[in-house]
CSV table of C-alpha atoms in Angstrom, one decimal:
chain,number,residue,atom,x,y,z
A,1,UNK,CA,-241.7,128.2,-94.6
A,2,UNK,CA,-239.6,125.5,-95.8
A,3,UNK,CA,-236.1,124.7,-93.9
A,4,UNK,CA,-234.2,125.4,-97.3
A,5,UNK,CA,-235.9,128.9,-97.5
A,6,UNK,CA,-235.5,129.8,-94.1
A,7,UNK,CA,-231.4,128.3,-94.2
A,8,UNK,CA,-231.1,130.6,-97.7
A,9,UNK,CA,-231.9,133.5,-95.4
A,10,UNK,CA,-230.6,133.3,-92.9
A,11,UNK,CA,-226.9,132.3,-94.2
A,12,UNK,CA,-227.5,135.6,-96.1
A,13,UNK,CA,-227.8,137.7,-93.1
A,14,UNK,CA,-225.2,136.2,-91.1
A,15,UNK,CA,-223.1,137.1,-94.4
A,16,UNK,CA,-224.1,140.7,-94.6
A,17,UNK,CA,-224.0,140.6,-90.4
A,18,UNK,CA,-220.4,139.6,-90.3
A,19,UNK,CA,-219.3,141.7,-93.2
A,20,UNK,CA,-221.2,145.1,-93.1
A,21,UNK,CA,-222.7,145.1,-89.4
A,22,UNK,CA,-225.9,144.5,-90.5
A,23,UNK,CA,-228.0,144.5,-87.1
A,24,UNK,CA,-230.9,143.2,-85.2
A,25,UNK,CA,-233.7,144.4,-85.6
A,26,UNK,CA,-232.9,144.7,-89.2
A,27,UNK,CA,-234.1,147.6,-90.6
A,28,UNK,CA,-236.5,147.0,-94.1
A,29,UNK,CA,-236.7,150.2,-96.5
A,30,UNK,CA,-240.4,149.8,-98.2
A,31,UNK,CA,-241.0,151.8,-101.4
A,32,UNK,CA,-244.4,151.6,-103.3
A,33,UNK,CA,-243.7,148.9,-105.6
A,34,UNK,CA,-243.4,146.8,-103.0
A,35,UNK,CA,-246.4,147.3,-101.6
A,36,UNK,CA,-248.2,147.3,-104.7
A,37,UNK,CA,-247.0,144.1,-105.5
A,38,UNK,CA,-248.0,142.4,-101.8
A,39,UNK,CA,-251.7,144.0,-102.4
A,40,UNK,CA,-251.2,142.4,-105.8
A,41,UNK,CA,-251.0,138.9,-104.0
A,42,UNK,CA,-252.7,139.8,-101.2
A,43,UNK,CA,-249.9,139.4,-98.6
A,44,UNK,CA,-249.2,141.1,-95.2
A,45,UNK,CA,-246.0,142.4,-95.7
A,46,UNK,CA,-245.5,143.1,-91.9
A,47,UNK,CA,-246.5,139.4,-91.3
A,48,UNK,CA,-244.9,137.6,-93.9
A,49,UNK,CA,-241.3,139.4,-93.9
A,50,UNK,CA,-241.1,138.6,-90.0
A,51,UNK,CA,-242.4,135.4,-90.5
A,52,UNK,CA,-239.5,135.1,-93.1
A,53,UNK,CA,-236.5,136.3,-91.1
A,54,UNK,CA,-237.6,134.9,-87.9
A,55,UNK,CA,-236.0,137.4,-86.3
A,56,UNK,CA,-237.1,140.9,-85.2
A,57,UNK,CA,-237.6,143.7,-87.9
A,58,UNK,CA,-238.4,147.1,-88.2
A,59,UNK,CA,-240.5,148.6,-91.4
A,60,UNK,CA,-239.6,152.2,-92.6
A,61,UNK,CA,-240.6,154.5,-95.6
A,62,UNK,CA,-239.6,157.5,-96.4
A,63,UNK,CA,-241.5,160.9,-97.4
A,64,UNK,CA,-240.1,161.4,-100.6
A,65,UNK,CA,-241.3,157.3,-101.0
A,66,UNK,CA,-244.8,158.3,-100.1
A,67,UNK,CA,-244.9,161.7,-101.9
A,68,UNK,CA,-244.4,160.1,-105.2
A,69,UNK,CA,-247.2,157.6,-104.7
A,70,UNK,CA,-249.4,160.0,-103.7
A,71,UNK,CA,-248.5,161.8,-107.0
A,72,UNK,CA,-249.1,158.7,-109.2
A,73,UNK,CA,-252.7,158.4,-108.3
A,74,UNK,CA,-255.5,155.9,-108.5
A,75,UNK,CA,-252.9,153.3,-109.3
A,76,UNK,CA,-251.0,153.6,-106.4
A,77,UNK,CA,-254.1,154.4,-103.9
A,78,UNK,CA,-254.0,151.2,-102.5
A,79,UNK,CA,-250.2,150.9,-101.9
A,80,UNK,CA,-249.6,154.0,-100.9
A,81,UNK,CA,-252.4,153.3,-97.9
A,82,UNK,CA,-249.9,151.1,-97.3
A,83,UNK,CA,-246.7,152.5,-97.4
A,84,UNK,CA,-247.7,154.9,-95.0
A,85,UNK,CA,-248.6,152.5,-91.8
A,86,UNK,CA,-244.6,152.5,-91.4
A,87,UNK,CA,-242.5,154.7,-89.9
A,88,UNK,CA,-241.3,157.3,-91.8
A,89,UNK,CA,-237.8,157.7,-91.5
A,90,UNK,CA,-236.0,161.5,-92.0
A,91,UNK,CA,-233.9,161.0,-95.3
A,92,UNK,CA,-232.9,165.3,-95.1
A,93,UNK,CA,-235.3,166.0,-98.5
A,94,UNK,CA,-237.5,167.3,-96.3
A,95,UNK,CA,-239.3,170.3,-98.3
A,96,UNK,CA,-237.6,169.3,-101.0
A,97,UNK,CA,-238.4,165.9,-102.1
A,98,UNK,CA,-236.3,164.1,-104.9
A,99,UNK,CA,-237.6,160.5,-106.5
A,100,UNK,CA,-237.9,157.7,-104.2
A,101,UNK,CA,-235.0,155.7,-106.2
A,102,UNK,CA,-232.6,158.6,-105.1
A,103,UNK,CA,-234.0,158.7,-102.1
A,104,UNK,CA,-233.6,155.2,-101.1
A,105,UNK,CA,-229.8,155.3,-102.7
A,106,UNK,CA,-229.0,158.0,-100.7
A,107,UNK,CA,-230.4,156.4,-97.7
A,108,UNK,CA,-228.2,153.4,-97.8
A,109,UNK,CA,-225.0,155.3,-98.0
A,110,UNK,CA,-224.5,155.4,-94.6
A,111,UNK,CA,-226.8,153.2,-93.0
A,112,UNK,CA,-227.7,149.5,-92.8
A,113,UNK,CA,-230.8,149.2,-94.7
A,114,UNK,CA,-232.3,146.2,-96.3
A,115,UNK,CA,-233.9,147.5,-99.5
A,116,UNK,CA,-237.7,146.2,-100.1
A,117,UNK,CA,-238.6,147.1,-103.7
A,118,UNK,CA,-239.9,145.7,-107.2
A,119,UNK,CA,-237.8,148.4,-109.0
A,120,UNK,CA,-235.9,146.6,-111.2
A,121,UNK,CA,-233.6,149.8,-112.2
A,122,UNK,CA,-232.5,150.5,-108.1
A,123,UNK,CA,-232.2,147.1,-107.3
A,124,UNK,CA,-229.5,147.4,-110.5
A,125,UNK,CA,-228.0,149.9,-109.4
A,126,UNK,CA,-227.8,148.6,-105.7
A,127,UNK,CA,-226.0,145.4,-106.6
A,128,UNK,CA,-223.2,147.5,-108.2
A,129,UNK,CA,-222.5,148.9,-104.5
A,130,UNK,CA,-220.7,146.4,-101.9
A,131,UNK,CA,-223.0,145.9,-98.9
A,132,UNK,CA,-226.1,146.6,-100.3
A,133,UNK,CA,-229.2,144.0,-99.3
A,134,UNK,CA,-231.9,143.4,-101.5
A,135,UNK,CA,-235.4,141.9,-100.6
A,136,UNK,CA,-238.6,141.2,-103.0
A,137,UNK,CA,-241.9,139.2,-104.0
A,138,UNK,CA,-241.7,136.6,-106.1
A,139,UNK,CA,-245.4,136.1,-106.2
A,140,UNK,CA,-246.6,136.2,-103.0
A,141,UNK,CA,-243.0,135.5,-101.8
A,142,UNK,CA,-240.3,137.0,-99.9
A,143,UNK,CA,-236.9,136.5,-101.1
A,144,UNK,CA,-233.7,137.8,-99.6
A,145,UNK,CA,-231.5,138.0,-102.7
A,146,UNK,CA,-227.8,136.3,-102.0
A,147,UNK,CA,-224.9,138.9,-101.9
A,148,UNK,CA,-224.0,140.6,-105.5
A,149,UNK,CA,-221.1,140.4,-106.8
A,150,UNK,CA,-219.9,143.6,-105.4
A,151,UNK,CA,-220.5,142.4,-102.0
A,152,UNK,CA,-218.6,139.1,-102.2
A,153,UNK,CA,-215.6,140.8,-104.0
A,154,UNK,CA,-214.7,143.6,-101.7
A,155,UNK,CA,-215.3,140.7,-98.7
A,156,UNK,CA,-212.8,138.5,-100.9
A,157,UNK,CA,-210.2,141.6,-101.1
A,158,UNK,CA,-210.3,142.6,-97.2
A,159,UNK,CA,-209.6,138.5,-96.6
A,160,UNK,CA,-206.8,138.9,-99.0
A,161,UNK,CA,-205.6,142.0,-97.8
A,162,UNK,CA,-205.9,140.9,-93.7
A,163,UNK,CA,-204.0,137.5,-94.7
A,164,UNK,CA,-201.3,139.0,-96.4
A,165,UNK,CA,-200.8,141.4,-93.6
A,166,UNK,CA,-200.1,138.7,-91.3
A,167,UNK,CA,-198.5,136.7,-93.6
A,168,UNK,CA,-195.8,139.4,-94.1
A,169,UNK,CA,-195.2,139.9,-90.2
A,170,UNK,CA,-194.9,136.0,-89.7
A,171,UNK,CA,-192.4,136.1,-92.1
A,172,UNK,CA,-190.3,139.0,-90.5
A,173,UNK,CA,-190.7,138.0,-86.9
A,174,UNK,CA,-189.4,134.2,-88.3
A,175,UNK,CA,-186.3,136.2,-90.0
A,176,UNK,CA,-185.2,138.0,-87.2
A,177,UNK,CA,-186.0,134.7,-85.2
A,178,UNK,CA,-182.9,133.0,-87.2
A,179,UNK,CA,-180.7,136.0,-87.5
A,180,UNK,CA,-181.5,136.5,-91.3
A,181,UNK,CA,-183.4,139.8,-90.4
A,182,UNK,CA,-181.0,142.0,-87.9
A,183,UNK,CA,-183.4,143.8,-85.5
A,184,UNK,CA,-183.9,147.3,-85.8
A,185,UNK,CA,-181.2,149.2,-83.7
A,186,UNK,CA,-182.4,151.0,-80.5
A,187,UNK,CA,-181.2,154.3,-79.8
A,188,UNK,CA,-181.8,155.7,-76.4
A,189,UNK,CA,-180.0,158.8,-74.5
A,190,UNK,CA,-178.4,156.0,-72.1
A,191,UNK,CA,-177.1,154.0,-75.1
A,192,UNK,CA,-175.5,157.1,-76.6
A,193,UNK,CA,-171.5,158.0,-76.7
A,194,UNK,CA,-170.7,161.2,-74.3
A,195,UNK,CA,-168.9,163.1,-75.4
A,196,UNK,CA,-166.8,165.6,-73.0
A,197,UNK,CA,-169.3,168.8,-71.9
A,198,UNK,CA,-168.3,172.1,-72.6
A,199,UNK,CA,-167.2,173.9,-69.6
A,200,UNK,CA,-170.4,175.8,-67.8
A,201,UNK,CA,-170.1,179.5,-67.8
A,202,UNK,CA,-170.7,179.7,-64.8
A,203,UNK,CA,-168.4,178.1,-62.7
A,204,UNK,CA,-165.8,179.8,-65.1
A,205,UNK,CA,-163.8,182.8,-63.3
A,206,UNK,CA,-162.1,185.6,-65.6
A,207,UNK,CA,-159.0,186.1,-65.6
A,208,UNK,CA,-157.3,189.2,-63.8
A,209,UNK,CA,-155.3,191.2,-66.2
A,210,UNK,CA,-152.4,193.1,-64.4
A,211,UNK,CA,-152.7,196.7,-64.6
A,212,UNK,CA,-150.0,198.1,-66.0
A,213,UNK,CA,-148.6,201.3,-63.9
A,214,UNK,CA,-148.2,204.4,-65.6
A,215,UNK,CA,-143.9,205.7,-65.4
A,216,UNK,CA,-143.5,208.2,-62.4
A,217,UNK,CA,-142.7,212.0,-63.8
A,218,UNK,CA,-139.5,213.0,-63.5
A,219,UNK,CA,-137.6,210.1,-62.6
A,220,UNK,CA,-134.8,208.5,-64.9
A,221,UNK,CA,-136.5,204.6,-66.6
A,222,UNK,CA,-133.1,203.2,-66.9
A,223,UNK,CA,-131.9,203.9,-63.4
A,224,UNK,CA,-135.0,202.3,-62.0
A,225,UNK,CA,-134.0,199.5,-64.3
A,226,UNK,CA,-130.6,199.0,-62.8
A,227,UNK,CA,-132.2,199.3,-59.1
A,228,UNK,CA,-134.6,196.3,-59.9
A,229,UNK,CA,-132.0,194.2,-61.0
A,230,UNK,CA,-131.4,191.2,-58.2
A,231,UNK,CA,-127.5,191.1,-57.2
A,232,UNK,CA,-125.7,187.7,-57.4
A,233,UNK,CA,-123.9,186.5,-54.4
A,234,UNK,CA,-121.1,185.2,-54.9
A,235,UNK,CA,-120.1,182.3,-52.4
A,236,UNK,CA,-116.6,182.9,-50.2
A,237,UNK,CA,-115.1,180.5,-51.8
A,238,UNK,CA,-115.6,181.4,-55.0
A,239,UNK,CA,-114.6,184.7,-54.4
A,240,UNK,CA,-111.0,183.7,-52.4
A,241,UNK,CA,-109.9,181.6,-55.9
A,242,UNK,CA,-110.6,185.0,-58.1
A,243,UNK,CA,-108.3,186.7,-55.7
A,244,UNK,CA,-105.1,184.3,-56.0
A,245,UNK,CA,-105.7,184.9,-60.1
């Protein structure tokens, strides 16, 4: 394979490595018009796709893939001998198999595929999708398509996004660096005013209220009155100067 070939490649998995955790060993989804098309040139597809990467690789199918070459016939007889050397892969449409176009969608919503198909309608609808990987035959061959628009976009918007992120905290942590920013205020319970504490109740005794004594029967208020009162003494002197008026 030619350096410029084998560069292409590989500068195209590193991309969809970096940006979508793409894997080794990097997983190939086969259909039957891939197949058909290697028996067409008379490739190895195992061979030639390894060769390719140089890098380890795994071939799947699925049974929804095989299924629908089996039901296309003589055509297909050839290609879908080989489409089922690989490992099959469960794609959950088991008993009830759907086209292999949905099933290879549906495959790569969640997982890290590389797509290997002649199917020019999937491999439309794939490229719409951000972090889909696309490999075919150009003749006899392999070429790992570049990233699709989709794909370089949404990597050009989480760039954009990450850099404006720190851009925007570099600017803030500079502010408050010079005083133009004030710093947010940190309130804590030791920081706080105290204000006084209500008494604990407690440590709070009542009050004793004096019982008040109910009057004795029989016995005259006033005079007990008079008896209470405290008598004044008068001093000696006092008394001598009212005698001489």
């Amino acid at each position: 394979m030619k350096i410029s070939r084998f560069k292409k490649s590989h500068k195209t998995l590193v991309f969809f490595a970096t940006n979508f955790d793409y894997r080794e060993p990097y997983q190939v989804l086969v259909d039957a018009t891939f197949c058909q098309a290697a028996l067409l040139h008379k490739i190895g597809i195992d061979e030639q796709i390894r060769k390719y990467f140089q890098c380890s690789a795994k071939l799947l199918t699925t049974q929804c893939v095989i299924l629908e070459a089996e039901a296309l016939g003589a055509p297909l007889t050839g290609a879908t001998t080989i489409v089922k050397k690989f490992h099959v892969h469960k794609c959950g449409h088991e008993g009830k198999p759907v086209a292999a176009a949905e099933c290879i969608k549906s495959m790569t919503k969640d997982n890290r595929y590389i797509v290997a198909s002649q199917d020019r309608l999937l491999q439309e609808s794939l490229r719409k999708i951000p972090g889909r990987c696309l490999l075919y035959l150009h003749k006899a061959t392999p070429v790992l398509e570049a990233p699709s628009k989709a794909s370089k976009k949404w990597v050009l918007k989480q760039a954009k996004d990450l850099m404006l992120g720190k851009h925007a905290a570099k600017i803030d942590y500079m502010k408050e660096k010079q005083g133009l920013k004030p710093a947010e205020a940190t309130t804590s319970s030791s920081t706080k005013r105290k204000g006084p504490k209500n008494p604990n109740p407690l440590s709070c005794k009542k009050s004793k209220k004096e019982k008040s004594k109910p009057p004795l029967q029989g016995v005259d208020q006033t005079a007990l009155t008079k008896a209470k009162r405290k008598r004044v003494k008068i001093p000696a002197h006092v008394k001598a100067a009212l005698g001489k008026d």
